[in-house]
GROMACS .gro file of C-alpha atoms in nm:
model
  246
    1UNK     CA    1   5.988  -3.074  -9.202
    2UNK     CA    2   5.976  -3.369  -8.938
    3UNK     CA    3   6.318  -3.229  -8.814
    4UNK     CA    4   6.164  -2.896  -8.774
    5UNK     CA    5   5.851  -3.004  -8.622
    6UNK     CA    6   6.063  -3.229  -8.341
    7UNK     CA    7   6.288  -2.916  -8.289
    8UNK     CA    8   5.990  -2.694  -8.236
    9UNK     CA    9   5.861  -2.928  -8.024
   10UNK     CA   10   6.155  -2.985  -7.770
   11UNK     CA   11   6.153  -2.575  -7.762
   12UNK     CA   12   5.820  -2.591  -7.611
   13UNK     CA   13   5.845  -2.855  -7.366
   14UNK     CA   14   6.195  -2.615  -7.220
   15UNK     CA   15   5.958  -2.369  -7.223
   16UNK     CA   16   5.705  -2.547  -7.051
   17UNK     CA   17   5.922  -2.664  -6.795
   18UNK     CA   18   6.124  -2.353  -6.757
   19UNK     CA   19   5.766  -2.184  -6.722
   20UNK     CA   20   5.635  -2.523  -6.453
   21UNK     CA   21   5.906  -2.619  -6.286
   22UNK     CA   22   6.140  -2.349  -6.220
   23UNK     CA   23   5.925  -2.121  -6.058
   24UNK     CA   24   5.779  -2.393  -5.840
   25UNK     CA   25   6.154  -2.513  -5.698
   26UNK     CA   26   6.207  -2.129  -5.646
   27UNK     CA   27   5.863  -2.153  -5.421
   28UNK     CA   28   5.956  -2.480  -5.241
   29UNK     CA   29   6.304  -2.340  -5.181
   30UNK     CA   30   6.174  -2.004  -5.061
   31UNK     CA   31   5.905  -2.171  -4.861
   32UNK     CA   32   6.187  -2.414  -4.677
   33UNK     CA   33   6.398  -2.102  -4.583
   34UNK     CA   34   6.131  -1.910  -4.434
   35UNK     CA   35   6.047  -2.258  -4.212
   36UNK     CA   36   6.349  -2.212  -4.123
   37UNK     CA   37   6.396  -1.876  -4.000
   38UNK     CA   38   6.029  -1.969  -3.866
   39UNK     CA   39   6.208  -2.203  -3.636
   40UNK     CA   40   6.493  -2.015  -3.549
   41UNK     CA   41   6.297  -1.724  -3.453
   42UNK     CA   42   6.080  -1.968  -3.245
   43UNK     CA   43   6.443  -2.091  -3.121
   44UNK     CA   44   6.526  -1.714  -3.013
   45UNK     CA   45   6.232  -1.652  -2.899
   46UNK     CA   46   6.214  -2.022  -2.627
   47UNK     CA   47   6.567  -1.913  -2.512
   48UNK     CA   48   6.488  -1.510  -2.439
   49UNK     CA   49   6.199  -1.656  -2.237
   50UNK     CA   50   6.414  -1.933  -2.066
   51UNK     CA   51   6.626  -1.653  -1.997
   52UNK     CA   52   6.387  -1.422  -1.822
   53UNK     CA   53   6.242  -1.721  -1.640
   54UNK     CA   54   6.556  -1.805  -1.463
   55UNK     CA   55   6.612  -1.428  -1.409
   56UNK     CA   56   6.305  -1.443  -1.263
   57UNK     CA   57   6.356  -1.794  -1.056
   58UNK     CA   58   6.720  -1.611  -0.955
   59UNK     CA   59   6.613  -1.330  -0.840
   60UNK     CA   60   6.334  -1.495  -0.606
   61UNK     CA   61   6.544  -1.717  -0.516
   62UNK     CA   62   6.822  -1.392  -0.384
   63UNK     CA   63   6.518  -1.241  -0.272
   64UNK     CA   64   6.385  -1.495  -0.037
   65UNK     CA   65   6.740  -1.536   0.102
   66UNK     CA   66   6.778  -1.165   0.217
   67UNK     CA   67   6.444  -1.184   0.364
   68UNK     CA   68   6.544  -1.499   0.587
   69UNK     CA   69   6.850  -1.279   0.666
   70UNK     CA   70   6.627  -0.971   0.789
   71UNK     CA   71   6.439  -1.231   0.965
   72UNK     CA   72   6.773  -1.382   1.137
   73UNK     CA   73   6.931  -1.058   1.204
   74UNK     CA   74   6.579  -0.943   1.374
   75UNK     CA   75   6.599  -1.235   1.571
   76UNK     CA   76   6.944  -1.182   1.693
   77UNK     CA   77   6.848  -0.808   1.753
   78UNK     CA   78   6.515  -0.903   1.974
   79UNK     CA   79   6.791  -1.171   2.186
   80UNK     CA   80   7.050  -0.945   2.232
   81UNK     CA   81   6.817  -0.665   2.338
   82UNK     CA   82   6.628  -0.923   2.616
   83UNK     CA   83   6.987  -1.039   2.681
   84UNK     CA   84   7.054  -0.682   2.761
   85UNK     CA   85   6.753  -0.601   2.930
   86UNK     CA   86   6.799  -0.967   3.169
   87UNK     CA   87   7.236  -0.810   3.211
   88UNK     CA   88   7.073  -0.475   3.319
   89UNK     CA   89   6.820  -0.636   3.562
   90UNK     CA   90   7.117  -0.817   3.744
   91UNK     CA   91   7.337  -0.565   3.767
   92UNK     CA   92   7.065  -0.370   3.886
   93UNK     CA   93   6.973  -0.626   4.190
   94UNK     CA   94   7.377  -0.676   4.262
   95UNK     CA   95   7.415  -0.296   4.332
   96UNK     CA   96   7.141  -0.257   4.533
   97UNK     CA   97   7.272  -0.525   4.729
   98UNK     CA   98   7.621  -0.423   4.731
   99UNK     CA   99   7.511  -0.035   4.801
  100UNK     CA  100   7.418  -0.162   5.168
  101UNK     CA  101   7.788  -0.304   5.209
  102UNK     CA  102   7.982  -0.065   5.032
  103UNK     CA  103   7.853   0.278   4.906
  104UNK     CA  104   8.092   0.399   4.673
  105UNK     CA  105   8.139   0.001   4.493
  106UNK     CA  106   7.899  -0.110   4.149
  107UNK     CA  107   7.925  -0.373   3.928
  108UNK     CA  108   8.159  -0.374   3.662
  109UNK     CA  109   8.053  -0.573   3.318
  110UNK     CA  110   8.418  -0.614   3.272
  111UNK     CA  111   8.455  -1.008   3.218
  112UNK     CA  112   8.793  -1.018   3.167
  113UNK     CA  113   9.034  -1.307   3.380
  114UNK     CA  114   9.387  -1.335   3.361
  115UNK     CA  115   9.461  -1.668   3.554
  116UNK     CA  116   9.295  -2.004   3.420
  117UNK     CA  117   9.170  -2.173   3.747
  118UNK     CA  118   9.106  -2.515   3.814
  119UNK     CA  119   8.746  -2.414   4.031
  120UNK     CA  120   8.603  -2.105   3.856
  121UNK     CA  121   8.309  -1.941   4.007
  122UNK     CA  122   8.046  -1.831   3.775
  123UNK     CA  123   7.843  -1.677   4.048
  124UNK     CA  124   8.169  -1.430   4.117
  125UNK     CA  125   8.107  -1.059   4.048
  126UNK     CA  126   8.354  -0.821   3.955
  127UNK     CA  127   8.325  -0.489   4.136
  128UNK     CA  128   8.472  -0.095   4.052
  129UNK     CA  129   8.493   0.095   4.373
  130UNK     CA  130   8.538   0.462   4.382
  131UNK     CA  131   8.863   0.575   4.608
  132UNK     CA  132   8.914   0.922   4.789
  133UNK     CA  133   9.294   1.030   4.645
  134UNK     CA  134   9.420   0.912   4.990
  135UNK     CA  135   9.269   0.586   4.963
  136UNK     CA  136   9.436   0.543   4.623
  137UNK     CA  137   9.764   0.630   4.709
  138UNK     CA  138   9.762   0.435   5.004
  139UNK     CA  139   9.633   0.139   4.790
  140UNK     CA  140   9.890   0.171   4.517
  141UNK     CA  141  10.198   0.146   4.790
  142UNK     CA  142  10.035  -0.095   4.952
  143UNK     CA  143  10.013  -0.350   4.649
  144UNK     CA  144  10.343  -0.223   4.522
  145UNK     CA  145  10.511  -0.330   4.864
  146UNK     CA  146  10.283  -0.686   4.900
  147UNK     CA  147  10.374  -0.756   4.511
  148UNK     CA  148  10.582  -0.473   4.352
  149UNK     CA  149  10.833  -0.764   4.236
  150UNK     CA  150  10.559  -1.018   4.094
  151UNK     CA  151  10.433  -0.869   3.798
  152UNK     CA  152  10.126  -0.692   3.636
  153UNK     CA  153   9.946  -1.026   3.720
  154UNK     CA  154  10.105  -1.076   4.082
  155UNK     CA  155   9.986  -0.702   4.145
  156UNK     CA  156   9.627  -0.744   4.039
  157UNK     CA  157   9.599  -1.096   4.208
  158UNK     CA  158   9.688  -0.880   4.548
  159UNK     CA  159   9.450  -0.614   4.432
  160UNK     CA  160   9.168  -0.801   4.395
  161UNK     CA  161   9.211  -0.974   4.768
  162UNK     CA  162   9.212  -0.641   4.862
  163UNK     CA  163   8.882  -0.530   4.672
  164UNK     CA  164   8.690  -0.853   4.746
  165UNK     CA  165   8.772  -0.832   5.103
  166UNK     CA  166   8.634  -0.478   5.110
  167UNK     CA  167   8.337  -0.587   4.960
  168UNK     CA  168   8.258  -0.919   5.122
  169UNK     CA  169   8.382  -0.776   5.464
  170UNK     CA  170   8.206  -0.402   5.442
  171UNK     CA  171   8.559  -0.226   5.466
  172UNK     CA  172   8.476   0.153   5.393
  173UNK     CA  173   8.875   0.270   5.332
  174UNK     CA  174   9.180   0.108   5.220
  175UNK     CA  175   9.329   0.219   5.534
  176UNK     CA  176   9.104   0.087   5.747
  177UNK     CA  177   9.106  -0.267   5.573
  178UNK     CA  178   9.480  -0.276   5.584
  179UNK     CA  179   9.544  -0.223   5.949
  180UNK     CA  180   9.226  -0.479   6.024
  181UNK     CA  181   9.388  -0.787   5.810
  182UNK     CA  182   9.785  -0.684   5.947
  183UNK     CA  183   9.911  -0.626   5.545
  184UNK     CA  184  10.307  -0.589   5.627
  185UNK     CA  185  10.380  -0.454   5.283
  186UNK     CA  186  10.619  -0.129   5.304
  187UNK     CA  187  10.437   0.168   5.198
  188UNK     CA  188  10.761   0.378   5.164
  189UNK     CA  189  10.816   0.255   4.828
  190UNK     CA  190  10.683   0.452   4.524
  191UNK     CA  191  10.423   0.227   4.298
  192UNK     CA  192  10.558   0.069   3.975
  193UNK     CA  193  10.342   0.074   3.679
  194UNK     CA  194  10.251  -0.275   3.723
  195UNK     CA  195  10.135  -0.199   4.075
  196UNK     CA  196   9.972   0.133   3.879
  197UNK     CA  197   9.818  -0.046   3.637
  198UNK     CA  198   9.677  -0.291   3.869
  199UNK     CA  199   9.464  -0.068   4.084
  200UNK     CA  200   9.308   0.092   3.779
  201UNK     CA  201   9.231  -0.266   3.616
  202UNK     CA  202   9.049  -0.390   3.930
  203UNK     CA  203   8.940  -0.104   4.124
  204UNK     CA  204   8.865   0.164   3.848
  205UNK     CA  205   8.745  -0.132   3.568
  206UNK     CA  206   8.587  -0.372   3.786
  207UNK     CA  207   8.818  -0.608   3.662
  208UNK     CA  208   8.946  -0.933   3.835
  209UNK     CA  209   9.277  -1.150   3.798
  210UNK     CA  210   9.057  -1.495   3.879
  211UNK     CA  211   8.688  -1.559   3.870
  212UNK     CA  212   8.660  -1.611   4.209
  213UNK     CA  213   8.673  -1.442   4.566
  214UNK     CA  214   9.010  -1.406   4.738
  215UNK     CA  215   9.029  -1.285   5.083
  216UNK     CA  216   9.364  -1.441   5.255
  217UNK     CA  217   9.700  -1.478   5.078
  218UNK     CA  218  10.078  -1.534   5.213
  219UNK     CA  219  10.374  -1.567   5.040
  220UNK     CA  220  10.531  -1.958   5.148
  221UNK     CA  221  10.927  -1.830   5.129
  222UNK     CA  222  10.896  -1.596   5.385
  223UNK     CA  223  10.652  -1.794   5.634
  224UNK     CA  224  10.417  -2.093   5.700
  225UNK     CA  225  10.047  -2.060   5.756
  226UNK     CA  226   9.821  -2.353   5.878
  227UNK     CA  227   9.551  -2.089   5.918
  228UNK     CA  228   9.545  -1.965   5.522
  229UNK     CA  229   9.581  -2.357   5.446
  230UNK     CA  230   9.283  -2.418   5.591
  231UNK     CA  231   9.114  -2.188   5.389
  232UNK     CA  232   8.976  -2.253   5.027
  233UNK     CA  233   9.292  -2.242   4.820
  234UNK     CA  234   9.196  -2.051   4.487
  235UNK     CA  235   9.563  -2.019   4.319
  236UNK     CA  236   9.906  -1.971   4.322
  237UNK     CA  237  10.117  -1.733   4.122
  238UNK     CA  238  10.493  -1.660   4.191
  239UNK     CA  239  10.585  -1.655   4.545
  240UNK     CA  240  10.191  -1.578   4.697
  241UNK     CA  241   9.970  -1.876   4.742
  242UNK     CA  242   9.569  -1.682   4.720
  243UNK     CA  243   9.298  -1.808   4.903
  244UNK     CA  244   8.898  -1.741   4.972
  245UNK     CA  245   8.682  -1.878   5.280
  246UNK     CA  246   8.550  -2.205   5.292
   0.00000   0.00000   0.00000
């Protein structure tokens, strides 16, 4: 009977516990995981909003840099245009002023040099002059038998003497310049394309061998000059020595 009574007894307190206990490690354990999905969700939910905030801080951030590039690019656009408009004014003023020497020259933006010299001028102005089909053919033999031999570069160097002693001198013609200065090139030779070339580069483009006037030149092998060494010597290429006035 006392066997019984002990056996009945241990029956209840399983029951007891399994009834107790059980159900309340099943609640603690439930309870911990949904802390912890709690926290991961709150995890998630820190980094999605990190996320968009540097999204957010990015694309400011790429904003503000293409508005200081509109701003810079503006910029550059307002200089160049009063850059432009300050180019225009000058050329302006240097063909009115040239119009009274020489009707049919203008100024030529062309600001190409092919000689490195040791005394630039940054005052010199290239010049394109209009010639009558006489005038140009008369030009071309004329270079071609002063330089026909020295070159595209030789050519254009005689050229331009020619074109900045029109200008500077008021020569209306070609013709009329060569027969004033006593040029003694042969004009019975036909024009080379470097002699071709040349007259288009500085007559027709307003371009110019050297930044700087050249009036006189001589070549040394053939004869001595004290006169153009007395002059402002500007450069030498080949066999010419090129000079301007003092």
């Amino acid at each position: 009977m006392k066997l019984f009574k002990r056996l009945a007894a241990v029956v209840s307190l399983s029951l007891i516990i399994s009834i107790i206990i059980v159900p309340c490690a099943v609640f603690f354990a439930n309870a911990q995981s949904v802390e912890n999905n709690t926290k991961n969700i709150v995890n998630n939910e820190n980094i999605i909003e990190n996320r968009v905030t540097q999204k957010f801080v990015d694309e400011k951030n790429l904003s503000d840099k293409q508005d200081v590039e509109t701003i810079e690019r503006a910029q550059m656009f307002e200089d160049a245009k009063v850059e432009a408009q300050k180019t225009a004014e000058e050329v302006k003023k240097a063909n009115e002023a040239v119009s009274d020497v020489h009707p049919n020259a203008s100024v030529s933006t062309n600001s190409k040099y092919l000689l490195e010299i040791a005394n630039p001028d940054d005052s010199y102005i290239g010049y394109s002059i209009s010639l009558t089909d006489y005038d140009r053919d008369i030009l071309e033999r004329l270079v071609m038998g002063e330089a026909g031999g020295e070159g595209f570069i030789g050519c254009c160097l005689v050229a331009q003497a020619i074109r900045d002693t029109m200008i500077s001198d008021g020569y209306k013609s070609v013709e009329s310049l060569r027969t004033s200065m006593g040029y003694y090139g042969s004009l019975y030779v036909t024009p080379n394309e470097d002699a071709l070339n040349a007259v288009k580069f500085i007559f027709d483009e307003g371009g110019a061998a050297v930044q700087h006037n050249i009036v006189y030149f001589y070549a040394p092998a053939i004869c001595t000059s004290g006169f153009h060494e007395s002059q402002e010597f500007v450069v030498a290429h080949n066999s010419h020595r090129f000079f301007d006035r003092w």
